[in-house]
CSV table of C-alpha atoms and ligand atoms in Angstrom, one decimal:
chain,number,residue,atom,x,y,z
P,126,UNK,CA,42.5,16.4,36.6
P,127,UNK,CA,40.0,15.3,33.9
P,128,UNK,CA,37.1,13.3,35.1
P,129,UNK,CA,36.8,10.5,32.6
P,130,UNK,CA,33.4,9.1,33.5
P,131,UNK,CA,31.9,12.6,33.1
P,132,UNK,CA,33.6,13.1,29.9
P,133,UNK,CA,32.3,9.8,28.6
P,134,UNK,CA,28.8,10.8,29.7
P,135,UNK,CA,29.1,14.2,28.0
P,136,UNK,CA,30.4,12.7,24.8
P,137,UNK,CA,28.4,9.5,24.4
P,138,UNK,CA,25.8,8.7,27.0
P,139,UNK,CA,23.9,12.0,27.0
P,140,UNK,CA,23.9,12.5,23.2
P,141,UNK,CA,22.6,8.9,22.9
P,142,UNK,CA,19.8,9.5,25.4
P,143,UNK,CA,19.0,12.8,23.7
P,144,UNK,CA,18.8,11.0,20.3
P,145,UNK,CA,16.3,8.5,21.9
P,146,UNK,CA,14.3,11.3,23.4
P,147,UNK,CA,14.2,13.1,20.0
P,148,UNK,CA,13.0,9.9,18.4
P,149,UNK,CA,9.9,9.9,20.6
P,150,UNK,CA,9.4,13.6,20.9
P,151,UNK,CA,6.1,14.7,19.5
P,152,UNK,CA,6.4,16.9,16.4
P,153,UNK,CA,3.3,18.7,17.7
P,154,UNK,CA,3.0,18.5,21.5
P,155,UNK,CA,-0.7,19.3,21.5
P,156,UNK,CA,-1.8,16.9,18.8
P,157,UNK,CA,0.0,13.7,19.6
P,158,UNK,CA,1.9,13.9,16.3
P,159,UNK,CA,5.3,12.1,16.2
P,160,UNK,CA,7.8,12.4,13.3
P,161,UNK,CA,9.5,9.3,14.7
P,162,UNK,CA,7.6,6.5,16.5
P,163,UNK,CA,9.2,3.2,15.6
P,164,UNK,CA,7.4,1.4,18.5
P,165,UNK,CA,4.0,2.0,20.0
P,166,UNK,CA,2.2,0.4,22.9
P,167,UNK,CA,0.1,-2.2,21.0
P,168,UNK,CA,-1.7,-3.3,24.1
P,169,UNK,CA,-3.4,0.1,24.2
P,170,UNK,CA,-5.5,-0.7,21.2
P,171,UNK,CA,-8.8,-2.6,20.8
P,172,UNK,CA,-8.4,-3.1,17.0
P,173,UNK,CA,-5.3,-3.1,14.8
P,174,UNK,CA,-6.1,-2.6,11.1
P,175,UNK,CA,-3.3,-3.3,8.6
P,176,UNK,CA,-3.8,-2.0,5.1
P,177,UNK,CA,-2.4,-4.8,3.0
P,178,UNK,CA,-1.7,-4.2,-0.7
P,179,UNK,CA,0.1,-7.5,-1.1
P,180,UNK,CA,3.4,-5.7,-1.6
P,181,UNK,CA,6.5,-6.2,0.5
P,182,UNK,CA,6.1,-3.1,2.7
P,183,UNK,CA,2.6,-3.9,3.9
P,184,UNK,CA,3.6,-7.5,4.5
P,185,UNK,CA,6.6,-6.2,6.6
P,186,UNK,CA,4.1,-4.2,8.7
P,187,UNK,CA,2.3,-7.4,9.6
P,188,UNK,CA,5.6,-9.1,10.3
P,189,UNK,CA,6.7,-6.2,12.5
P,190,UNK,CA,3.5,-6.6,14.6
P,191,UNK,CA,4.4,-10.2,15.0
P,192,UNK,CA,8.0,-9.2,16.1
P,193,UNK,CA,6.6,-6.7,18.6
P,194,UNK,CA,4.3,-9.3,20.1
P,195,UNK,CA,0.9,-7.9,19.0
P,196,UNK,CA,-2.2,-9.8,20.2
P,197,UNK,CA,-3.1,-11.5,16.9
P,198,UNK,CA,-6.8,-11.6,17.8
P,199,UNK,CA,-6.9,-7.8,17.5
P,200,UNK,CA,-5.4,-7.7,14.0
P,201,UNK,CA,-7.4,-7.6,10.7
P,202,UNK,CA,-6.2,-6.9,7.2
P,203,UNK,CA,-7.9,-4.4,4.9
P,204,UNK,CA,-7.3,-4.6,1.1
P,205,UNK,CA,-8.6,-1.8,-1.0
P,206,UNK,CA,-9.3,-3.3,-4.4
P,207,UNK,CA,-8.3,-0.8,-7.1
P,208,UNK,CA,-10.3,-2.5,-9.9
P,209,UNK,CA,-13.3,-3.2,-7.7
P,210,UNK,CA,-15.2,-6.5,-7.8
P,211,UNK,CA,-17.5,-5.8,-10.8
P,212,UNK,CA,-15.3,-7.2,-13.5
P,213,UNK,CA,-12.8,-4.4,-14.4
P,214,UNK,CA,-9.3,-5.7,-15.0
P,215,UNK,CA,-7.7,-2.4,-16.1
P,216,UNK,CA,-5.1,-1.8,-13.4
P,217,UNK,CA,-4.3,-4.5,-10.9
P,218,UNK,CA,-2.4,-7.7,-11.1
P,219,UNK,CA,-4.9,-10.4,-11.9
P,220,UNK,CA,-3.9,-12.7,-8.9
P,221,UNK,CA,-3.6,-9.9,-6.3
P,222,UNK,CA,-7.1,-10.3,-4.8
P,223,UNK,CA,-6.6,-14.0,-4.4
P,224,UNK,CA,-3.0,-13.6,-3.1
P,225,UNK,CA,-4.2,-11.4,-0.3
P,226,UNK,CA,-6.8,-14.0,0.6
P,227,UNK,CA,-4.1,-16.7,0.7
P,228,UNK,CA,-1.8,-14.3,2.8
P,229,UNK,CA,-4.6,-13.8,5.3
P,230,UNK,CA,-5.5,-17.5,5.5
P,231,UNK,CA,-1.9,-18.5,6.0
P,232,UNK,CA,-1.4,-15.9,8.7
P,233,UNK,CA,-4.7,-16.9,10.2
P,234,UNK,CA,-5.9,-13.3,10.3
P,235,UNK,CA,-9.2,-12.1,8.8
P,236,UNK,CA,-9.1,-10.0,5.6
P,237,UNK,CA,-11.8,-7.5,4.5
P,238,UNK,CA,-11.9,-6.2,1.0
P,239,UNK,CA,-13.3,-2.7,0.2
P,240,UNK,CA,-13.6,-0.8,-3.1
P,241,UNK,CA,-15.3,1.8,-5.1
P,242,UNK,CA,-18.0,0.1,-7.2
P,243,UNK,CA,-16.6,-0.4,-10.7
P,244,UNK,CA,-13.1,0.5,-9.4
P,245,UNK,CA,-10.6,2.8,-11.2
P,246,UNK,CA,-12.2,2.3,-14.6
P,247,UNK,CA,-15.7,3.4,-13.6
P,248,UNK,CA,-14.3,6.5,-11.8
P,249,UNK,CA,-12.2,7.4,-14.7
P,250,UNK,CA,-15.2,7.2,-17.1
P,251,UNK,CA,-17.4,9.4,-14.9
P,252,UNK,CA,-19.2,12.0,-17.0
P,253,UNK,CA,-21.6,14.5,-15.5
P,254,UNK,CA,-22.4,12.0,-12.8
P,255,UNK,CA,-21.9,11.1,-9.2
P,256,UNK,CA,-19.2,8.6,-8.1
P,257,UNK,CA,-20.4,5.1,-7.5
P,258,UNK,CA,-21.0,3.7,-4.0
P,259,UNK,CA,-18.3,2.3,-1.8
P,260,UNK,CA,-18.5,-1.4,-1.0
P,261,UNK,CA,-17.1,-2.6,2.4
P,262,UNK,CA,-16.8,-6.1,3.6
P,263,UNK,CA,-17.2,-6.4,7.4
P,264,UNK,CA,-17.6,-9.2,9.9
P,265,UNK,CA,-21.4,-8.6,9.7
P,266,UNK,CA,-21.5,-8.7,5.9
P,267,UNK,CA,-21.1,-6.4,2.9
P,268,UNK,CA,-22.0,-2.7,3.2
P,269,UNK,CA,-23.0,-0.6,0.3
P,270,UNK,CA,-22.3,3.0,1.1
P,271,UNK,CA,-24.0,5.3,-1.4
P,272,UNK,CA,-23.1,9.0,-2.0
P,273,UNK,CA,-24.8,11.9,-0.4
P,274,UNK,CA,-26.2,13.4,-3.6
P,275,UNK,CA,-27.3,16.5,-1.6
P,276,UNK,CA,-23.7,17.4,-0.8
P,277,UNK,CA,-21.8,16.1,-3.8
P,278,UNK,CA,-22.0,17.5,-7.3
P,279,UNK,CA,-22.0,15.6,-10.5
P,280,UNK,CA,-18.6,15.7,-12.1
P,281,UNK,CA,-16.6,14.5,-15.1
P,282,UNK,CA,-13.1,12.9,-15.1
P,283,UNK,CA,-12.5,11.1,-18.5
P,284,UNK,CA,-8.7,11.2,-18.0
P,285,UNK,CA,-6.1,9.2,-16.1
P,286,UNK,CA,-4.9,10.5,-12.7
P,287,UNK,CA,-2.0,12.9,-13.1
P,288,UNK,CA,1.5,11.7,-12.4
P,289,UNK,CA,2.5,13.7,-9.3
P,290,UNK,CA,2.3,13.9,-5.6
P,291,UNK,CA,-0.8,16.0,-5.3
P,292,UNK,CA,-3.6,13.6,-4.4
P,293,UNK,CA,-6.3,15.9,-5.8
P,294,UNK,CA,-5.1,15.4,-9.3
P,295,UNK,CA,-3.5,12.0,-8.7
P,296,UNK,CA,-7.0,11.0,-7.7
P,297,UNK,CA,-6.5,7.2,-7.8
P,298,UNK,CA,-4.8,7.0,-4.4
P,299,UNK,CA,-7.3,9.3,-2.7
P,300,UNK,CA,-10.5,8.0,-4.4
P,301,UNK,CA,-9.7,4.3,-4.5
P,302,UNK,CA,-7.8,3.9,-1.2
P,303,UNK,CA,-7.9,6.8,1.3
P,304,UNK,CA,-11.7,7.6,0.8
P,305,UNK,CA,-12.6,3.9,0.9
P,306,UNK,CA,-10.7,3.3,4.1
P,307,UNK,CA,-12.2,6.5,5.7
P,308,UNK,CA,-15.7,5.4,5.0
P,309,UNK,CA,-15.0,1.8,6.1
P,310,UNK,CA,-13.9,3.2,9.4
P,311,UNK,CA,-16.7,5.6,10.0
P,312,UNK,CA,-19.5,3.3,8.9
P,313,UNK,CA,-18.8,0.4,11.2
P,314,UNK,CA,-20.3,0.7,14.6
P,315,UNK,CA,-18.0,-2.0,16.0
P,316,UNK,CA,-15.3,0.7,16.2
P,317,UNK,CA,-17.4,3.1,18.2
P,318,UNK,CA,-15.9,3.9,21.7
P,319,UNK,CA,-12.8,1.9,20.7
P,320,UNK,CA,-9.2,2.7,20.3
P,321,UNK,CA,-8.1,1.7,16.8
P,322,UNK,CA,-4.6,1.5,15.3
P,323,UNK,CA,-4.6,2.1,11.5
P,324,UNK,CA,-1.4,0.8,9.9
P,325,UNK,CA,0.0,1.6,6.5
P,326,UNK,CA,3.3,0.7,4.9
P,327,UNK,CA,4.9,3.8,3.4
P,328,UNK,CA,8.6,4.3,3.7
P,329,UNK,CA,10.7,7.5,3.8
P,330,UNK,CA,13.2,6.1,1.4
P,331,UNK,CA,10.6,5.9,-1.4
P,332,UNK,CA,10.3,9.6,-2.1
P,333,UNK,CA,11.1,13.1,-1.0
P,334,UNK,CA,7.3,13.4,-0.3
P,335,UNK,CA,7.2,10.4,2.0
P,336,UNK,CA,10.5,11.3,3.7
P,337,UNK,CA,8.5,14.1,5.5
P,338,UNK,CA,5.6,11.9,6.7
P,339,UNK,CA,4.9,11.6,10.4
P,340,UNK,CA,5.3,8.1,11.8
P,341,UNK,CA,2.4,8.4,14.2
P,342,UNK,CA,-0.5,10.8,14.3
P,343,UNK,CA,-4.2,10.9,14.9
P,344,UNK,CA,-6.1,9.5,11.9
P,345,UNK,CA,-8.4,12.0,10.1
P,346,UNK,CA,-11.3,9.9,11.3
P,347,UNK,CA,-10.4,10.2,15.0
P,348,UNK,CA,-13.2,12.0,16.8
P,349,UNK,CA,-15.4,11.8,19.8
P,350,UNK,CA,-17.0,8.6,18.6
P,351,UNK,CA,-13.8,6.6,18.1
P,352,UNK,CA,-10.1,7.1,18.6
P,353,UNK,CA,-8.1,6.2,15.5
P,354,UNK,CA,-4.3,6.5,15.4
P,355,UNK,CA,-2.4,6.3,12.2
P,356,UNK,CA,0.9,4.4,12.5
P,357,UNK,CA,3.6,3.7,9.8
P,358,UNK,CA,5.7,1.1,11.5
P,359,UNK,CA,8.2,0.6,8.6
P,360,UNK,CA,8.4,4.3,7.6
P,361,UNK,CA,12.1,4.5,8.6
P,362,UNK,CA,13.1,1.1,7.2
P,363,UNK,CA,15.4,0.5,4.3
P,364,UNK,CA,14.7,-2.0,1.5
P,365,UNK,CA,17.3,-4.2,3.1
P,366,UNK,CA,15.4,-4.3,6.4
P,367,UNK,CA,12.1,-5.1,4.6
P,368,UNK,CA,13.6,-8.1,2.7
P,369,UNK,CA,15.4,-9.2,5.8
P,370,UNK,CA,12.0,-9.3,7.6
P,371,UNK,CA,10.4,-11.3,4.8
P,372,UNK,CA,13.3,-13.8,4.9
P,373,UNK,CA,13.3,-14.1,8.7
P,374,UNK,CA,9.6,-15.0,8.5
P,375,UNK,CA,10.0,-17.2,5.4
P,376,UNK,CA,7.5,-15.1,3.4
P,377,UNK,CA,8.3,-15.7,-0.3
P,378,UNK,CA,8.7,-12.6,-2.4
P,379,UNK,CA,5.4,-11.6,-4.0
P,380,UNK,CA,5.2,-12.3,-7.7
P,381,UNK,CA,5.7,-8.7,-9.1
P,382,UNK,CA,9.2,-8.6,-7.6
P,383,UNK,CA,10.0,-12.0,-9.0
P,384,UNK,CA,9.2,-10.7,-12.4
P,385,UNK,CA,11.6,-7.8,-11.9
P,386,UNK,CA,9.3,-5.0,-10.7
P,387,UNK,CA,10.8,-3.0,-7.9
P,388,UNK,CA,7.4,-2.1,-6.4
P,389,UNK,CA,4.2,-4.1,-6.2
P,390,UNK,CA,1.7,-1.5,-7.1
P,391,UNK,CA,-1.0,-1.7,-9.8
P,392,UNK,CA,0.4,-3.6,-12.7
P,393,UNK,CA,-0.4,-0.8,-15.1
P,394,UNK,CA,0.4,2.0,-12.6
P,395,UNK,CA,0.5,5.5,-13.9
P,396,UNK,CA,4.0,5.8,-12.6
P,397,UNK,CA,5.4,3.0,-14.7
P,398,UNK,CA,8.6,3.8,-16.6
P,399,UNK,CA,9.4,2.9,-20.2
P,400,UNK,CA,11.0,-0.4,-19.3
P,401,UNK,CA,8.0,-1.6,-17.3
P,402,UNK,CA,5.6,-0.6,-20.2
P,403,UNK,CA,7.9,-2.5,-22.6
P,404,UNK,CA,7.7,-5.6,-20.3
P,405,UNK,CA,3.9,-5.4,-20.2
P,406,UNK,CA,3.9,-5.1,-24.0
P,407,UNK,CA,6.0,-8.3,-24.3
P,408,UNK,CA,4.2,-10.5,-21.8
P,409,UNK,CA,0.7,-8.9,-21.2
P,410,UNK,CA,0.0,-7.0,-24.5
P,411,UNK,CA,-3.8,-6.8,-23.8
P,412,UNK,CA,-3.1,-4.8,-20.7
P,413,UNK,CA,-1.0,-2.3,-22.6
P,414,UNK,CA,-3.5,-2.0,-25.4
P,415,UNK,CA,-6.4,-1.3,-22.9
P,416,UNK,CA,-4.5,1.6,-21.4
P,417,UNK,CA,-3.4,2.9,-24.8
P,418,UNK,CA,-7.1,2.8,-26.0
P,419,UNK,CA,-8.1,5.1,-23.2
P,420,UNK,CA,-5.3,7.5,-23.8
P,421,UNK,CA,-6.5,7.7,-27.4
P,422,UNK,CA,-10.1,8.1,-26.3
P,423,UNK,CA,-9.3,11.0,-23.9
P,424,UNK,CA,-6.8,12.6,-26.2
P,425,UNK,CA,-4.3,12.9,-23.4
P,426,UNK,CA,-1.4,10.6,-22.4
P,427,UNK,CA,-0.5,9.5,-18.9
P,428,UNK,CA,3.0,10.6,-19.4
P,429,UNK,CA,3.8,14.2,-19.0
P,430,UNK,CA,6.2,14.0,-21.9
P,431,UNK,CA,3.2,13.5,-24.2
P,432,UNK,CA,4.2,10.0,-25.2
P,433,UNK,CA,1.5,7.4,-25.0
P,434,UNK,CA,2.2,4.0,-23.4
P,435,UNK,CA,2.8,2.3,-26.8
P,436,UNK,CA,5.5,4.9,-27.6
P,437,UNK,CA,7.0,4.6,-24.1
P,438,UNK,CA,7.1,0.8,-24.5
P,439,UNK,CA,9.0,1.1,-27.8
P,440,UNK,CA,11.7,3.2,-26.1
P,441,UNK,CA,13.0,0.5,-23.8
P,442,UNK,CA,14.0,-3.1,-23.8
P,443,UNK,CA,11.7,-5.4,-21.7
P,444,UNK,CA,12.9,-7.0,-18.5
P,445,UNK,CA,14.2,-10.5,-19.2
P,446,UNK,CA,12.0,-12.6,-17.0
P,447,UNK,CA,13.6,-15.8,-16.0
P,448,UNK,CA,11.1,-16.9,-13.3
P,449,UNK,CA,8.7,-19.0,-15.5
P,450,UNK,CA,6.7,-20.0,-12.4
P,451,UNK,CA,6.0,-16.3,-11.5
P,452,UNK,CA,5.2,-15.4,-15.1
P,453,UNK,CA,2.6,-18.2,-15.3
P,454,UNK,CA,1.1,-17.0,-12.0
P,455,UNK,CA,0.9,-13.4,-13.3
P,456,UNK,CA,-1.5,-14.6,-16.0
P,457,UNK,CA,-3.9,-16.2,-13.7
P,458,UNK,CA,-6.6,-14.9,-11.3
P,459,UNK,CA,-6.2,-17.8,-8.9
P,460,UNK,CA,-3.2,-17.6,-6.7
P,461,UNK,CA,-1.5,-21.0,-7.1
P,462,UNK,CA,1.9,-20.5,-5.4
P,463,UNK,CA,2.8,-20.9,-1.8
P,464,UNK,CA,3.0,-17.8,0.5
P,465,UNK,CA,5.7,-19.2,2.8
P,466,UNK,CA,9.0,-20.8,1.7
P,467,UNK,CA,9.3,-24.5,2.3
P,468,UNK,CA,12.8,-25.8,1.5
P,469,UNK,CA,11.7,-29.4,1.5
P,470,UNK,CA,9.2,-28.7,-1.4
P,471,UNK,CA,11.8,-26.8,-3.5
P,472,UNK,CA,10.4,-23.4,-2.5
P,473,UNK,CA,13.4,-22.1,-0.6
P,474,UNK,CA,13.6,-18.3,0.1
P,475,UNK,CA,15.5,-16.2,-2.3
P,476,UNK,CA,15.8,-12.6,-3.1
P,477,UNK,CA,13.7,-11.8,-6.1
P,478,UNK,CA,15.0,-10.2,-9.4
P,479,UNK,CA,13.4,-6.9,-8.6
P,480,UNK,CA,14.4,-6.6,-5.0
P,481,UNK,CA,16.7,-3.7,-5.5
P,482,UNK,CA,15.6,-2.7,-9.0
P,483,UNK,CA,15.3,0.9,-10.2
P,484,UNK,CA,12.5,0.5,-12.7
P,485,UNK,CA,9.9,3.2,-12.2
P,486,UNK,CA,6.7,1.9,-10.9
P,487,UNK,CA,4.4,2.6,-8.0
P,488,UNK,CA,3.1,5.7,-6.3
P,489,UNK,CA,5.6,8.1,-4.6
V,12,SF4,S1,-0.5,2.0,-7.8
V,12,SF4,FE1,-0.4,3.7,-9.2
V,12,SF4,S2,-2.2,3.6,-10.5
V,12,SF4,FE2,-2.5,2.3,-8.7
V,12,SF4,S3,-3.6,3.5,-7.3
V,12,SF4,FE3,-1.5,3.8,-6.8
V,12,SF4,S4,-0.7,5.5,-8.0
V,12,SF4,FE4,-2.7,4.9,-8.8
């Protein structure tokens, strides 16, 4: 006689339980490293830092905290400003700084900006010299963190970051974001003896490289002074889940997606494909020319095919931008559009043109 309940347990219940256990099994038992950790105990933390770029994935991290019932008073947003705050306009969208301010204000959460002085452009032009200081906004005011010139050596860049996964040669991500965040953590005594959750919005779907990331692990700045855990709450999410979260919370799609970009990275990101460069040429020609001028000055192109951005732009047709409001916003430093949808004011939620686009742009 077959015992049906046991058979059901063997076939369905036990495998399902096993799958759940696997989900939470540490990849490295000793080091508290989890390949999958879609949920963590948020009450365990004193501070929750969300690295907010202003793109959909980082916004979804914030929304996920809300869905999980995080204590809002513990949350703060950190925006690493790629161009710095000294006047360079080489890389980022002009409104992005202000958009993040509006986002923070409308969510009623503090935002702190941090950057490398002079941003991407100053670092790229470094010649036989030290990198500039880091600037870090904190609740107690602005910190200027100079370099230890006893340990560091003068160096020369004078070239764009290389297009690839290696963060040593693709120096923009490491120098302008990871290093800045690291020093912002270690130079604020308010985190001493605290348990800090450090949240970033990478997703496995984005690249083969990111598909291997751990979802939860000790942050490199975790030590005896402070415990910092790195968590990627939307690592396993699909694009559909991300847009669904924004729609459920009525957060309007950020402007780059409305223009047809599939990612909201730097406007002139080194990963841009020909069609994006063609679109920049059509609508923001000064931005393209500034990049082309540096390629010419350095005698090397961003593209590994040896084509400069002007040549790349001429190989594709620009995206046909139909969202005039978003295009107007893209030309302005002040963010003038709402953050949340409001049907009554004609700002209903809609999926943007670039929601599921394939145009190459953004780090991988
Ligand atoms: S968005 Fe692109 S250019 Fe900007 S920091 Fe990331 S990889 Fe570099």
